[in-house]
Coordinates of C-alpha atoms and ligand atoms in Angstrom, one line a residue:
M268 CA 192.9 -152.5 -59.2
T269 CA 193.1 -149.1 -61.0
T270 CA 192.8 -149.0 -65.1
T271 CA 195.0 -148.0 -67.6
M272 CA 194.5 -147.1 -71.2
L273 CA 194.7 -150.6 -72.7
D274 CA 192.1 -152.8 -72.9
L275 CA 193.6 -155.7 -70.6
S276 CA 189.9 -157.9 -71.0
Q277 CA 191.5 -158.7 -74.2
F278 CA 194.8 -160.9 -72.7
Q279 CA 193.9 -162.3 -69.6
S280 CA 190.6 -162.8 -68.0
S281 CA 190.5 -160.9 -65.1
G282 CA 191.2 -157.4 -67.2
A283 CA 193.2 -155.9 -64.2
E284 CA 196.1 -154.3 -64.1
T285 CA 199.3 -156.3 -63.3
C286 CA 202.5 -154.8 -65.1
F287 CA 201.4 -152.3 -67.8
H288 CA 201.1 -148.9 -65.9
G289 CA 204.8 -147.9 -66.7
R290 CA 205.7 -147.1 -63.1
H291 CA 208.8 -149.6 -63.4
L292 CA 212.2 -148.1 -62.3
G293 CA 215.4 -149.4 -64.6
A294 CA 213.2 -152.7 -65.9
Q295 CA 214.5 -155.2 -67.7
I296 CA 212.2 -158.2 -67.6
Y297 CA 208.9 -155.9 -68.0
D298 CA 210.7 -153.7 -70.4
G299 CA 208.7 -152.4 -73.1
L300 CA 205.4 -154.8 -72.6
D301 CA 202.3 -153.5 -73.7
G302 CA 200.5 -156.9 -73.5
R303 CA 200.4 -157.6 -77.4
N304 CA 204.0 -157.7 -77.8
W305 CA 205.2 -160.9 -76.7
R306 CA 205.5 -163.1 -79.9
L307 CA 208.7 -164.4 -81.3
A308 CA 208.9 -160.9 -83.8
D309 CA 208.8 -158.7 -81.3
Y310 CA 210.6 -160.2 -78.6
V311 CA 213.5 -160.4 -81.5
A312 CA 213.0 -156.4 -82.2
R313 CA 213.4 -155.6 -78.4
G314 CA 217.2 -157.7 -78.5
G315 CA 215.6 -160.9 -77.8
Y316 CA 217.5 -164.0 -78.1
Q317 CA 221.1 -161.9 -79.0
A318 CA 222.3 -163.0 -75.7
L319 CA 221.8 -166.7 -77.0
R320 CA 223.3 -166.3 -80.1
K321 CA 226.2 -164.5 -78.0
V322 CA 226.6 -167.5 -76.0
L323 CA 226.3 -170.2 -78.8
T324 CA 228.1 -168.7 -81.9
G325 CA 229.7 -165.8 -80.5
H326 CA 229.1 -161.6 -80.8
D327 CA 231.2 -158.6 -82.2
G328 CA 234.0 -160.9 -83.4
A329 CA 234.3 -162.9 -80.4
G330 CA 233.5 -166.8 -80.5
P331 CA 231.4 -168.6 -78.9
M332 CA 231.1 -168.4 -74.8
T333 CA 232.4 -171.2 -73.0
P334 CA 230.3 -172.5 -70.5
E335 CA 232.3 -171.8 -67.6
Q336 CA 232.7 -168.0 -69.0
V337 CA 228.1 -168.1 -68.6
I338 CA 228.7 -169.3 -65.1
A339 CA 231.1 -166.5 -64.5
E340 CA 229.1 -164.2 -65.7
V341 CA 225.9 -165.2 -63.7
K342 CA 228.4 -165.4 -60.3
A343 CA 230.0 -162.0 -61.2
S344 CA 226.1 -160.2 -61.3
C345 CA 225.0 -162.0 -57.7
L346 CA 221.7 -162.8 -59.4
R347 CA 220.0 -164.3 -56.3
G348 CA 217.6 -166.8 -56.9
R349 CA 214.3 -165.1 -57.1
G350 CA 211.8 -168.0 -55.6
G351 CA 212.2 -168.0 -52.4
A352 CA 215.5 -168.7 -50.9
G353 CA 217.6 -166.3 -52.6
F354 CA 220.3 -168.5 -53.1
P355 CA 222.8 -167.4 -55.7
T356 CA 222.3 -168.5 -58.8
G357 CA 225.8 -168.6 -60.6
L358 CA 226.9 -170.9 -57.6
K359 CA 223.5 -173.5 -58.2
W360 CA 224.6 -174.2 -61.7
S361 CA 228.3 -174.8 -60.7
F362 CA 227.3 -177.4 -58.8
M363 CA 225.5 -179.7 -61.9
P364 CA 227.9 -182.5 -62.5
R365 CA 228.6 -181.3 -66.0
Q366 CA 230.3 -184.0 -66.8
F367 CA 227.7 -186.6 -65.7
P368 CA 227.3 -189.6 -68.3
G369 CA 223.2 -190.2 -67.8
Q370 CA 220.6 -187.7 -68.6
K371 CA 220.5 -184.3 -66.6
Y372 CA 217.5 -182.0 -66.4
L373 CA 216.8 -178.2 -66.2
V374 CA 213.7 -177.5 -64.3
C375 CA 211.9 -174.5 -64.5
N376 CA 209.2 -173.1 -61.3
S377 CA 206.8 -171.8 -62.4
D378 CA 204.2 -172.7 -59.5
E379 CA 203.7 -169.4 -58.3
G380 CA 201.1 -170.6 -55.5
E381 CA 202.8 -168.3 -52.2
P382 CA 200.0 -165.9 -51.3
G383 CA 200.5 -162.3 -52.7
T384 CA 202.9 -163.4 -55.1
C385 CA 201.6 -162.8 -59.2
K386 CA 205.0 -161.3 -60.8
D387 CA 205.8 -165.2 -62.9
R388 CA 202.5 -165.5 -64.5
D389 CA 202.8 -161.7 -66.1
I390 CA 205.9 -162.8 -67.4
L391 CA 205.1 -166.4 -68.8
M392 CA 201.7 -163.9 -70.4
F393 CA 203.4 -161.5 -71.5
N394 CA 207.5 -162.2 -71.9
P395 CA 207.8 -165.6 -72.4
H396 CA 210.7 -165.6 -74.6
I397 CA 212.7 -164.0 -71.9
V398 CA 212.5 -167.7 -70.3
I399 CA 212.9 -169.5 -72.9
E400 CA 216.3 -167.8 -73.9
G401 CA 217.3 -168.1 -69.9
M402 CA 216.8 -171.7 -69.7
A403 CA 218.4 -172.4 -73.1
I404 CA 221.4 -170.5 -71.9
A405 CA 221.2 -172.1 -68.6
A406 CA 221.2 -175.6 -70.3
H407 CA 224.0 -175.1 -72.5
A408 CA 226.1 -173.3 -69.4
M409 CA 225.0 -177.0 -67.1
G410 CA 225.4 -179.2 -70.5
I411 CA 221.2 -180.1 -70.2
S412 CA 219.0 -181.4 -73.1
V413 CA 216.4 -181.7 -71.6
G414 CA 214.3 -179.3 -70.0
Y415 CA 210.5 -178.7 -68.1
N416 CA 208.3 -175.6 -67.3
Y417 CA 206.1 -176.6 -64.7
I418 CA 203.4 -174.3 -64.0
H419 CA 200.9 -173.5 -61.7
G420 CA 197.5 -175.8 -62.3
E421 CA 195.1 -172.7 -62.2
I422 CA 196.7 -170.2 -64.8
F423 CA 195.5 -172.3 -68.0
E424 CA 196.1 -169.1 -69.9
A425 CA 199.7 -168.4 -69.3
Y426 CA 200.1 -172.3 -69.6
D427 CA 198.3 -172.4 -72.9
R428 CA 200.6 -168.7 -73.8
F429 CA 203.9 -170.3 -73.0
E430 CA 203.3 -173.6 -75.0
E431 CA 202.4 -171.0 -78.1
A432 CA 205.5 -169.2 -77.8
L433 CA 207.5 -172.7 -77.1
E434 CA 206.2 -173.6 -80.9
E435 CA 207.7 -170.5 -82.1
A436 CA 211.1 -170.9 -80.8
R437 CA 211.0 -174.1 -82.3
A438 CA 210.4 -173.1 -85.2
G439 CA 213.0 -170.1 -85.1
G440 CA 215.2 -172.0 -84.3
Y441 CA 216.2 -171.3 -81.1
L442 CA 214.7 -174.8 -79.4
G443 CA 215.3 -178.7 -80.6
N444 CA 218.4 -179.8 -82.6
D445 CA 221.5 -178.2 -83.4
I446 CA 220.1 -174.2 -82.2
L447 CA 221.3 -171.8 -84.1
G448 CA 223.8 -174.1 -86.1
S449 CA 225.8 -174.3 -83.6
G450 CA 225.5 -178.4 -82.6
F451 CA 223.7 -177.7 -79.3
N452 CA 220.6 -179.7 -78.8
F453 CA 217.8 -178.7 -75.9
Q454 CA 213.8 -180.1 -75.8
L455 CA 212.2 -177.8 -73.7
H456 CA 208.5 -179.2 -72.5
A457 CA 205.8 -177.3 -70.7
A458 CA 204.3 -179.3 -67.5
H459 CA 201.2 -178.5 -66.0
G460 CA 201.3 -178.1 -62.6
F461 CA 198.4 -179.4 -60.1
G462 CA 197.2 -176.5 -58.1
A463 CA 199.0 -177.1 -54.4
Y464 CA 201.0 -174.4 -52.9
I465 CA 203.3 -177.5 -51.6
C466 CA 203.7 -178.2 -55.5
G467 CA 206.3 -175.6 -55.8
E468 CA 208.8 -176.7 -53.5
E469 CA 211.5 -177.9 -55.1
T470 CA 211.5 -181.6 -54.4
A471 CA 207.6 -181.8 -54.4
L472 CA 207.5 -180.2 -58.0
L473 CA 209.7 -183.0 -59.0
E474 CA 208.0 -185.8 -57.5
S475 CA 204.6 -183.8 -58.9
L476 CA 206.9 -183.9 -62.5
E477 CA 206.9 -187.5 -62.1
G478 CA 203.2 -188.1 -61.9
K479 CA 203.6 -189.2 -57.9
K480 CA 201.7 -187.2 -55.2
G481 CA 203.4 -183.5 -54.7
Q482 CA 205.1 -184.1 -51.2
P483 CA 208.6 -183.0 -50.5
R484 CA 211.5 -185.3 -50.3
F485 CA 214.2 -186.1 -47.7
K486 CA 217.7 -183.3 -48.4
P487 CA 220.3 -184.5 -48.8
P488 CA 220.4 -185.7 -51.7
F489 CA 219.8 -182.6 -53.3
P490 CA 218.5 -182.0 -57.1
A491 CA 222.0 -181.4 -58.2
S492 CA 222.6 -184.7 -57.7
Y493 CA 219.5 -186.6 -57.1
G494 CA 216.5 -184.9 -58.8
L495 CA 213.9 -186.1 -61.8
Y496 CA 213.7 -189.2 -62.3
G497 CA 216.9 -189.6 -60.2
K498 CA 218.9 -187.8 -61.8
P499 CA 221.1 -184.6 -62.1
T500 CA 218.5 -181.3 -62.0
T501 CA 219.1 -177.8 -61.5
I502 CA 215.7 -175.5 -60.8
N503 CA 215.4 -172.7 -60.5
N504 CA 212.3 -169.6 -60.8
T505 CA 210.7 -168.2 -63.4
E506 CA 212.2 -165.1 -62.8
T507 CA 215.4 -166.0 -62.4
F508 CA 215.5 -168.1 -65.6
A509 CA 214.0 -164.2 -67.4
A510 CA 217.4 -162.5 -65.8
V511 CA 219.5 -164.1 -67.8
P512 CA 219.5 -162.9 -71.4
W513 CA 219.9 -159.3 -70.0
I514 CA 223.1 -160.3 -68.0
I515 CA 224.7 -162.0 -70.5
R516 CA 224.6 -159.3 -73.4
N517 CA 225.2 -156.9 -70.8
G518 CA 227.8 -158.5 -68.3
G519 CA 227.5 -159.8 -64.8
E520 CA 229.4 -156.7 -63.2
A521 CA 226.9 -154.3 -65.1
Y522 CA 224.1 -156.3 -64.0
L523 CA 225.3 -156.3 -60.4
A524 CA 225.9 -152.2 -60.5
I525 CA 222.0 -151.9 -61.0
G526 CA 221.6 -153.4 -57.4
K527 CA 223.5 -153.6 -54.1
P528 CA 226.7 -155.7 -53.4
N529 CA 225.7 -159.1 -52.8
N530 CA 221.7 -158.1 -54.5
G531 CA 222.6 -157.6 -58.0
G532 CA 220.2 -156.4 -61.2
T533 CA 216.4 -155.6 -60.3
K534 CA 213.3 -157.4 -59.0
I535 CA 209.4 -157.7 -59.6
F536 CA 207.9 -156.9 -56.4
S537 CA 203.9 -157.9 -56.5
V538 CA 203.1 -155.2 -54.0
V539 CA 199.2 -156.2 -53.0
G540 CA 196.8 -155.2 -50.3
D541 CA 196.1 -151.9 -49.1
V542 CA 197.6 -150.4 -51.3
Q543 CA 195.8 -147.0 -54.8
R544 CA 197.6 -149.3 -57.4
P545 CA 198.1 -152.7 -56.5
G546 CA 200.4 -154.7 -58.9
N547 CA 203.7 -155.7 -60.4
Y548 CA 206.8 -153.5 -59.6
E549 CA 210.3 -154.1 -61.0
I550 CA 212.4 -151.9 -59.0
P551 CA 216.3 -152.3 -58.8
M552 CA 217.4 -154.2 -55.2
G553 CA 218.2 -152.2 -53.0
T554 CA 215.0 -149.4 -53.8
P555 CA 213.8 -147.5 -50.5
F556 CA 210.1 -149.0 -49.6
S557 CA 209.0 -145.9 -49.5
K558 CA 209.3 -145.7 -52.7
L559 CA 208.2 -148.8 -53.7
L560 CA 205.0 -147.6 -51.9
E561 CA 204.7 -144.3 -53.5
L562 CA 205.0 -146.5 -57.2
A563 CA 201.9 -147.8 -55.9
G564 CA 200.3 -144.8 -55.1
G565 CA 200.6 -145.0 -51.4
V566 CA 197.5 -146.7 -48.8
R567 CA 194.0 -146.5 -49.1
A568 CA 193.0 -142.6 -48.9
G569 CA 192.7 -141.8 -45.4
R570 CA 194.5 -145.0 -44.0
Q571 CA 197.7 -144.4 -42.0
L572 CA 200.6 -147.7 -43.3
K573 CA 200.5 -150.3 -39.9
A574 CA 202.5 -153.5 -41.1
V575 CA 204.0 -155.0 -44.1
I576 CA 204.8 -158.7 -45.0
P577 CA 207.7 -157.8 -47.5
G578 CA 208.2 -161.6 -49.2
G579 CA 205.1 -163.4 -49.3
S580 CA 202.5 -164.7 -46.8
S581 CA 205.7 -167.1 -45.2
A582 CA 207.2 -163.8 -44.9
P583 CA 207.4 -162.4 -41.2
V584 CA 205.7 -159.2 -40.9
L585 CA 207.2 -156.0 -39.9
T586 CA 206.0 -152.5 -38.9
A587 CA 205.3 -149.4 -40.9
Q588 CA 208.0 -147.8 -39.2
V589 CA 210.4 -150.5 -39.3
M590 CA 209.6 -150.7 -43.1
M591 CA 209.8 -146.9 -43.9
D592 CA 213.9 -147.5 -43.2
T593 CA 214.3 -150.3 -45.1
T594 CA 215.6 -151.0 -48.5
M595 CA 214.5 -153.7 -51.0
D596 CA 217.3 -156.1 -50.9
Y597 CA 217.6 -159.3 -49.4
D598 CA 220.2 -158.5 -47.1
A599 CA 218.4 -155.0 -45.6
I600 CA 215.3 -157.1 -45.6
A601 CA 216.8 -159.7 -43.4
K602 CA 218.0 -157.5 -41.1
A603 CA 215.2 -155.5 -40.3
G604 CA 213.8 -159.1 -39.0
S605 CA 212.5 -160.9 -42.2
M606 CA 212.6 -162.3 -45.4
L607 CA 212.7 -160.7 -48.8
G608 CA 211.0 -164.4 -50.0
S609 CA 209.1 -164.4 -53.3
G610 CA 208.6 -160.5 -53.7
A611 CA 205.2 -160.3 -53.1
V612 CA 204.5 -157.3 -50.1
I613 CA 201.8 -157.2 -48.7
V614 CA 200.7 -154.0 -47.3
M615 CA 198.1 -153.6 -44.2
D616 CA 196.9 -150.5 -43.3
D617 CA 195.4 -149.6 -39.8
S618 CA 191.8 -150.8 -40.4
R619 CA 193.3 -154.7 -40.4
C620 CA 193.1 -156.6 -37.3
M621 CA 196.0 -158.7 -36.9
V622 CA 194.7 -161.7 -35.0
A623 CA 192.1 -161.6 -37.4
S624 CA 195.0 -161.7 -40.7
L625 CA 197.1 -164.1 -38.3
L626 CA 193.9 -166.4 -38.4
R627 CA 193.7 -166.3 -42.4
L628 CA 197.5 -167.0 -42.7
S629 CA 197.0 -170.1 -40.3
Y630 CA 194.3 -171.5 -42.0
F631 CA 196.3 -171.4 -45.3
Y632 CA 199.2 -173.0 -44.0
M633 CA 196.8 -175.8 -42.1
H634 CA 195.2 -176.7 -45.3
E635 CA 198.2 -176.6 -47.7
S636 CA 200.2 -178.6 -45.5
C637 CA 200.8 -182.3 -47.2
G638 CA 201.0 -184.3 -43.7
Q639 CA 204.1 -186.2 -44.3
C640 CA 205.5 -184.8 -40.8
T641 CA 204.1 -184.3 -37.2
P642 CA 205.4 -181.1 -36.4
C643 CA 203.9 -179.4 -39.7
R644 CA 200.4 -181.7 -39.7
E645 CA 199.3 -181.3 -36.2
G646 CA 201.3 -178.1 -35.6
T647 CA 199.7 -175.8 -38.0
G648 CA 196.2 -177.0 -36.7
W649 CA 197.1 -176.1 -33.2
L650 CA 198.0 -173.2 -34.4
W651 CA 194.9 -172.0 -36.5
R652 CA 192.7 -173.4 -33.5
V653 CA 194.4 -171.5 -31.0
V654 CA 194.1 -167.8 -33.3
E655 CA 190.6 -169.0 -34.1
R656 CA 189.4 -169.1 -30.7
I657 CA 191.5 -165.6 -29.5
E658 CA 190.0 -164.4 -32.8
H659 CA 186.5 -165.7 -31.3
G660 CA 186.6 -164.3 -28.0
Q661 CA 187.8 -167.4 -25.8
G662 CA 191.1 -167.4 -26.0
R663 CA 193.1 -167.2 -22.3
M664 CA 196.1 -165.1 -21.7
E665 CA 198.2 -168.5 -21.7
D666 CA 197.3 -169.2 -25.5
I667 CA 200.4 -166.3 -25.8
E668 CA 202.4 -168.4 -25.0
L669 CA 200.9 -171.5 -26.3
L670 CA 201.1 -170.3 -30.0
D671 CA 205.0 -169.2 -29.1
S672 CA 205.9 -173.1 -28.1
V673 CA 203.7 -174.7 -30.9
A674 CA 205.4 -172.5 -33.3
N675 CA 208.9 -172.9 -31.8
D676 CA 208.0 -176.9 -32.1
I677 CA 207.6 -176.4 -35.4
L678 CA 210.1 -174.5 -36.5
G679 CA 213.8 -176.6 -38.1
R680 CA 211.7 -180.3 -37.4
T681 CA 210.3 -180.2 -40.6
I682 CA 211.2 -182.3 -44.1
C683 CA 210.3 -178.5 -45.9
A684 CA 210.5 -175.4 -45.0
L685 CA 206.8 -175.1 -45.4
G686 CA 206.6 -175.8 -41.4
D687 CA 209.0 -172.8 -41.0
A688 CA 206.3 -170.9 -43.4
A689 CA 203.6 -171.8 -41.0
A690 CA 205.5 -170.7 -37.7
M691 CA 207.7 -167.8 -38.6
P692 CA 204.3 -165.6 -39.2
V693 CA 202.8 -166.5 -35.5
R694 CA 205.7 -165.5 -33.7
A695 CA 206.3 -162.1 -35.9
M696 CA 202.9 -161.3 -35.5
I697 CA 202.9 -161.8 -31.2
K698 CA 206.6 -160.0 -31.4
N699 CA 205.5 -156.7 -33.1
F700 CA 201.6 -156.8 -32.5
R701 CA 201.1 -158.7 -28.6
D702 CA 198.8 -155.9 -27.4
E703 CA 196.4 -156.8 -29.9
F704 CA 196.4 -160.5 -29.0
V705 CA 195.9 -159.4 -25.4
H706 CA 193.4 -156.9 -25.8
H707 CA 191.2 -159.7 -28.0
I708 CA 191.4 -162.0 -24.5
E709 CA 191.1 -159.5 -22.0
H710 CA 188.3 -158.0 -23.9
K711 CA 186.8 -160.2 -26.0
R712 CA 186.7 -158.2 -29.4
C713 CA 189.0 -156.3 -31.3
L714 CA 191.3 -153.6 -30.6
V715 CA 191.4 -152.2 -34.2
G716 CA 187.1 -152.0 -34.1
P717 CA 184.5 -150.5 -31.8
G718 CA 185.8 -148.2 -29.2
A719 CA 189.2 -147.9 -30.4
A720 CA 190.4 -145.0 -32.5
H721 CA 189.4 -146.2 -36.0
A722 CA 186.6 -146.7 -37.6
P723 CA 183.8 -148.8 -36.2
S724 CA 182.4 -149.2 -39.3
A725 CA 185.4 -150.3 -41.5
A726 CA 187.2 -152.4 -38.9
A727 CA 184.0 -154.6 -38.3
S728 CA 183.1 -155.1 -41.5
H729 CA 186.7 -156.4 -42.3
R730 CA 187.2 -158.4 -39.4
G731 CA 183.2 -160.5 -40.6
S732 CA 184.7 -160.7 -44.1
E733 CA 188.0 -162.4 -42.7
Q734 CA 186.0 -164.5 -40.4
T735 CA 183.5 -165.5 -43.2
E736 CA 186.9 -166.1 -45.5
A737 CA 188.3 -168.5 -43.2
Q738 CA 185.1 -170.2 -42.2
G739 CA 184.2 -170.7 -45.4
A740 CA 187.1 -171.6 -47.1
Ligands
FMN108 C1 206.2 -174.4 -49.6 C2 207.4 -173.7 -50.5 C3 206.9 -173.7 -51.7 C4 207.7 -172.9 -52.5 N1 206.7 -172.6 -54.0 C5 207.7 -171.6 -54.8 C6 207.2 -171.8 -56.0 O1 206.2 -171.4 -55.9 N2 208.2 -171.0 -56.8 C7 209.5 -171.1 -56.9 O2 209.7 -170.6 -57.6 N3 209.9 -171.6 -55.6 C8 209.2 -171.9 -54.4 N4 209.9 -172.6 -53.6 C9 211.4 -172.7 -53.7 C10 211.8 -173.6 -54.1 O3 211.5 -174.9 -53.3 C11 213.0 -173.4 -54.7 O4 213.8 -172.7 -53.6 C12 213.0 -172.8 -56.1 O5 212.4 -173.0 -56.9 C13 214.8 -172.5 -56.5 O6 214.7 -171.6 -57.5 P1 215.6 -169.6 -57.0 O7 216.8 -170.9 -56.6 O8 215.3 -169.6 -58.9 O9 215.0 -169.0 -56.2 C14 208.8 -173.2 -52.4 C15 209.8 -173.3 -51.3 C16 208.5 -174.1 -49.8 C17 208.9 -174.4 -49.1
SF4_109 S1 206.6 -179.2 -43.6 FE1 204.5 -179.9 -44.1 S2 204.7 -179.3 -45.8 FE2 206.8 -180.2 -45.8 S3 207.1 -182.0 -45.8 FE3 206.1 -182.0 -43.9 S4 204.1 -181.6 -43.4 FE4 204.8 -181.8 -46.1

């Protein structure tokens, strides 16, 4: 990644540029961040906790907002869950049985394990109070008094940072009992995850939070009726909660106006892969992909854009041509044949072999399957083994149909969506880049390599590294 004027090594161990490049468009969540100004006093100076104050104690002569008013604003904003499925947040909040007499829970999903995605950890590191404020507002709207933020098990700095921010918020009167003198109580805790991709699936996360093996539950019942410890629970992604303070301060209509109908506000995209400036970019929903690519510096020098996985590794790959005609929002990406998912935009240039890329993805899903359902447990292994033999020159022509058929047998037949996530990339790779699979089988070597129009050395070394990674993983 490229460097900025700041010495980022003070703030995170990688020293890599992530969100301090100043190339966001209309940023709401990353606005004004420099890596140092994450503390409570900085957040309050940026207008932080005004939304919570507006909800609990009133604002500009108006009285406190009722829970129904808060949910109505979130519905009007067309905020859609940023964790992957894009489910309307206001609608999800309205499913919580507010009058349930026992304990109810609010959970933030900061597991962020989808390959390519690295936006939530930046929010936790550099703007943690925005998540706390969003959660406190959500808790009030749903009549919840206890919440947890489940943070991915391998990002210790983000966990420690969030803990520090929690301490500040408690001391400042924004968490705990009688928040801002309103009589509202909300206890929020950080919880350490266990580093498995499947623990990001909401019901596996709940199992893990309860101290059990992180394996998904059958749905229904959904968490709104049977969640943490069997009690009504609402789960949202970190970025979803982080969007809430802006909506409450400025109104749902204003948030919607920034994006596109049915796709309100801004979205953070983790642009990774073959671009000049990988990093997190916050832009309005509906921004053309070509603009996002430009912000990320375009593809590597001397290379052409070949393909893009627009929503994390589970999303079907799209060709360059389709992407260049597409805008970055849930509906447009779905229309183009893929998913916005977690917002990780994996850019691939013309040095990338699609068979080798699929081999890496298939290995990941085989490795991460929790093993509960047969189609996923066995099917992900089948997919990997067939792609592996094609990649290594031992494929048969019927393997292409076999891949499609195994993927079909997984789709829709599993407890959770990891099965679909493993199957969809396979079908999309074959649909869009069939010629590369055929070439591998017929010629026992890569189309993107010696004898092709591309530079042999780059492609060969790429293939070598992909193979080593997949075999050694
Ligand atoms: C295998 C798998 C992994 C997931 N990982 C995450 C994750 O890391 N973070 C996340 O917010 N959602 C993840 N999800 C989606 C969650 O199950 C859930 O839909 C989401 O947290 C709801 O929040 P939202 O409505 O704000 O998007 C994952 C889903 C699946 C099937
Ligand atoms: S689909 Fe895969 S990851 Fe999900 S429950 Fe079944 S075996 Fe586990």
